[in-house]
Amino acid sequence: MTTPQTTVIDTLSRHPIYILFIFFFLYKIVVPKIRQETNIKKLLVSSNDLEPTSSDNNITFPKPDNINILQHGKFLSALDCWKAVQEKSHVFEDAPPGNKSNTWFLVTNVDNMSRKTNNLHSKYYDDCGIWESSKGKAFHQDYLLSDNFRTIFLKNDQYCTKVRQSGKTLFVPITPQPESTSIVTMHRYSTVLKDNNSFIKHVTWFNSSFANDLPSIAVYEYSGTYSLENATNYVRTHQKTLEKVVDECASKIIKRFSYR
Ligand SMILES: *[C@@H]1O[C@H](CO)[C@@H](O)[C@H](O)[C@H]1NC(C)=O
Ligand SMILES: *[C@@H]1O[C@H](CO)[C@@H](O)[C@H](O)[C@H]1NC(C)=O
Ligand SMILES: *[C@@H]1O[C@H](CO)[C@@H](O)[C@H](O)[C@H]1NC(C)=O
Ligand SMILES: *[C@@H]1O[C@H](CO)[C@@H](O)[C@H](O)[C@H]1NC(C)=O
Ligand SMILES: *[C@@H]1O[C@H](CO)[C@@H](O)[C@H](O)[C@H]1NC(C)=O
Ligand SMILES: *[C@@H]1O[C@H](CO)[C@@H](O)[C@H](O)[C@H]1NC(C)=O
């Protein structure tokens, strides 16, 4: 008894011309299809994903271009963050690679938004290494635009200001209650580097009832000195670079294949 499989192999070995047909099919139909899909994926990779120049034992880790300095490592105020997302002077597609000690810059937050709508956790990639997720904190705070970005609090459905009176904290309702077009909410995520908890990162973005695209830009701030000395959790490769490497491997395989 011969199984259908051995019949096929027998036929192929007796008539090698069929092997040529199979190769022709792979080369003409399968390869161009893979190549097309690879190219589509490549468009998603930004030019900011380059690795810092380095050899294995001698790492030069320069500050990226187009970033701003955090004076004395002091984080920006909520109002400064607000002004920065309004000005949009330079918006990175991803956190730029390099030494981010005491710096801040803007990054598109659209990825985060789509991840959120797809019920995935938000991710803020960079090349600093592992951030201590157990020490990550997220919070939000309301501000009143019409009153010089004053901090306001929603208590019992009423927007209030916080005042201290004879050692007590009181929430005093604002009269009349502010228009919704005058209220912005700041969202902030803060975390610390696993290798050095005094290297702190803030990611800040805003939402409001009057500007739907407001959450699409985030302010990234890094306070502290980034050191590679004794770094055990350092990953130099950006998440998106990893995707690119996968793409490049795929196209190399295709190339080698098409030389046959
Ligand atoms: C690292 O490389 C730079 C330039 O290539 C060189 O000037 C420097 O001496 C090197 N440092 C070490 C520790 O090897
Ligand atoms: C971005 O991520 C933070 C933290 O996970 C999340 O709270 C926030 O909703 C996300 N932003 C948007 C626009 O979805
Ligand atoms: C802004 O975000 C906060 C917290 O996620 C939410 O409660 C509020 O409704 C949002 N504001 C608008 C105008 O969407
Ligand atoms: C940790 O960060 C602090 C402040 O940025 C810095 O002074 C210190 O040298 C760093 N420690 C290590 C082990 O890198
Ligand atoms: C990053 O820059 C700071 C000064 O801004 C410097 O002290 C630190 O050593 C640099 N870190 C690396 C890994 O090059
Ligand atoms: C790195 O480790 C060495 C040896 O354990 C230690 O002497 C040195 O102080 C460490 N450097 C930092 C910046 O912590």
Short mmCIF file of C-alpha atoms in Angstrom, two decimals, residues 63 67-74 99-104 198-200 221-226:
data_model
loop_
_atom_site.label_atom_id
_atom_site.label_comp_id
_atom_site.label_asym_id
_atom_site.label_seq_id
_atom_site.Cartn_x
_atom_site.Cartn_y
_atom_site.Cartn_z
CA LYS A 63 21.79 63.91 23.67
CA ILE A 67 15.00 68.34 22.65
CA ASN A 68 14.66 70.86 25.48
CA ILE A 69 16.47 71.10 28.80
CA LEU A 70 14.76 70.66 32.17
CA GLN A 71 16.47 73.39 34.20
CA HIS A 72 18.11 71.83 37.27
CA GLY A 73 16.10 68.70 36.55
CA LYS A 74 12.90 70.46 37.66
CA ASN A 99 20.88 60.46 26.57
CA LYS A 100 17.73 62.05 27.95
CA SER A 101 19.13 63.31 31.28
CA ASN A 102 17.12 66.39 32.39
CA THR A 103 15.28 66.90 29.12
CA TRP A 104 11.76 67.22 27.77
CA SER A 198 16.15 58.84 41.01
CA PHE A 199 15.87 58.94 37.22
CA ILE A 200 12.20 59.90 36.86
CA GLU A 221 10.05 64.68 30.73
CA TYR A 222 13.11 62.99 32.18
CA SER A 223 14.57 64.25 35.46
CA GLY A 224 17.91 63.02 36.75
CA THR A 225 21.20 61.81 35.31
CA TYR A 226 21.03 58.79 33.08
#
